[in-house]
């Protein structure tokens, strides 16, 4: 049931995390003045502890010029990934069943290494093996992304994990049954007002969040023997010992300390030049509980804006949401920021009509009053604020009339994912070559997409309603199930309308839906 303290009796859940995409890593490196690995001429990408392999497969489908390798010790996980690779015909993806202690000798070097949901959940020996793998297999100039449970955000929640695990160990059955029992015990303690919960109201609320989670996720999150959380400085020291340098973090706004700490703390940060110190203090001001950090091996510094254009001008920028009008309010954890003013007004106008490279933005006369370095900073900050998105290739403007034509889902991977995940209860990530990453849609939208492609917009709501009735998927409003058939029908109609007006143009824009070649 357990390998090196890690549970193996229950399979994990599939998931795609946009933070792991090369396009996101390359942008964070560039905005922090570090030369990102070149991507257009091909690159290699390794995921350690890849679980069911959805990151590997989605990124492989979105980046045909990359070679993707996943490693996991659980053969049930790698078997699922292997089947999905075969179903989608992904020639540039493979998964290997191996313990991190025993990686194949001929694995070679990678421009990108990623590990999510692994570093905090494995024992100290496995962490050493991860550091060893980083030292050996990350190419010079390569980027590594690691996620982990962070302090101080976990401080008041650690006791919950301790009780969950202790109680689960006393129960019978597999890890899912044990975690279910342990959760019921926590609810019992909380509802009878055990003093820990009275003294820690956020921990009490956290139980409600746990109750909404998939129990397989809870088993993998909480039942591993070595589960732990780290301060940023501890992780930086470990990777520093493996010869890696901290570059930056995701989501993008975490690279802008003024978007992470309230204005009353900002004077303190202004005077601190040391990025490592800034990161540590930022986590206290934001009570960070989870981090995605990017490290580089032998990073080369970018030499000014010209230098950035020489190494990262293949990245393109565009408005994230069609129809964006300023002012826009961005809520970023502890900071809420309002985006407005003529500079952003012009950028929104330019980046609404398809994506542009930084060099194209800088060359536009309409922005000539702003110094180039400030302009680049404004574009990066726009990404941080959620106003703009970065893409690996050109993304044209959305076509509002896209629904008038016959459309097909172009990629075999996307068709396979729709088949397996529609109405599955969690977001479905489709691969976009233009974005170089996954595009998430809801599981209901995934079913609407299938019905729309198969039978057009005529009778779309009827077909979806029939399909829902035959499934176990319940519709919800404000987190509560909707039982009344008339209300259900209203929700189905509304979902189809929104799908046709927003989702179809968006999927067409990023190249997931294309006009059928057939007459
Ligand atoms: C929480 S899951 C995360 C999976 C995946 N990265 C994701 O985010 O969906 C952790 C994964 O690490 C794998 N793992 C744990 N210890 C390992 C080891 N020593 N060698 C290889 N894989 C390991 C587990 O089998 C599991 O699939």
XYZ file of C-alpha atoms and ligand atoms in Angstrom, residues 3-8 10-17 20 47-55 71-75 77-78 96-103 114-119 121-123 125-127 129-130 147 216-217 219-221 224 292, ligand 1:
88
model
C 6.198 2.978 -1.253
C 8.789 5.056 0.606
C 5.984 6.443 2.803
C 3.785 7.341 -0.212
C 0.342 5.673 -0.593
C -0.184 3.463 -3.637
C -5.678 4.350 -4.296
C -5.159 6.066 -7.641
C -4.902 9.844 -7.832
C -7.190 12.130 -9.876
C -6.317 13.590 -13.291
C -5.452 17.275 -13.349
C -3.912 19.931 -15.575
C -2.053 22.897 -14.062
C 3.557 23.938 -15.510
C 7.705 15.667 -15.008
C 8.702 13.920 -11.773
C 5.776 12.208 -10.000
C 3.457 12.745 -12.983
C 0.463 10.908 -11.469
C -2.107 10.082 -14.168
C -0.049 12.081 -16.680
C -2.561 14.733 -17.722
C 0.038 17.506 -17.613
C 7.923 9.446 -14.325
C 5.840 7.893 -11.539
C 6.317 4.903 -9.266
C 2.652 3.856 -9.265
C 2.085 1.456 -12.215
C -0.966 5.797 -12.717
C 1.463 5.214 -15.571
C 8.021 5.662 -17.329
C 7.184 3.571 -14.283
C 10.097 4.213 -11.943
C 10.964 5.245 -8.418
C 12.755 8.596 -8.321
C 15.586 6.713 -6.621
C 16.010 4.668 -9.751
C 15.641 6.901 -12.796
C 8.387 20.062 -13.268
C 7.027 18.547 -10.089
C 3.637 19.316 -8.630
C 2.149 17.751 -5.510
C 5.347 15.861 -4.794
C 7.954 17.853 -2.837
C 4.444 14.809 0.236
C 7.518 12.582 0.014
C 10.176 11.742 2.612
C 15.327 10.722 1.057
C 13.029 11.150 -1.941
C 13.525 14.921 -1.710
C 16.601 12.152 -5.049
C 14.593 15.023 -6.566
C 5.120 23.324 -5.889
C -8.861 10.382 -3.675
C -7.235 13.814 -3.607
C -6.013 10.525 0.581
C -2.969 11.614 -1.439
C -2.824 15.031 0.215
C 1.359 10.243 3.249
C 4.954 27.424 -7.208
C -0.121 14.047 -5.288
S 0.400 13.096 -6.630
C 0.638 14.344 -7.849
C 0.541 13.800 -9.236
C 0.646 14.829 -10.363
N 1.905 15.528 -10.336
C -0.516 15.791 -10.299
O -0.327 16.917 -9.854
O -1.624 15.395 -10.684
C 2.083 12.615 -6.282
C 2.623 11.572 -7.238
O 4.002 11.293 -6.922
C 4.233 9.911 -7.089
N 5.386 9.523 -6.257
C 5.476 9.573 -4.915
N 6.680 9.133 -4.510
C 7.371 8.812 -5.631
C 8.681 8.270 -5.872
N 9.482 7.992 -4.874
N 9.044 8.032 -7.151
C 8.207 8.297 -8.195
N 6.957 8.801 -8.015
C 6.551 9.046 -6.754
C 2.925 9.264 -6.639
O 2.744 7.955 -7.128
C 1.891 10.245 -7.148
O 1.436 9.880 -8.426
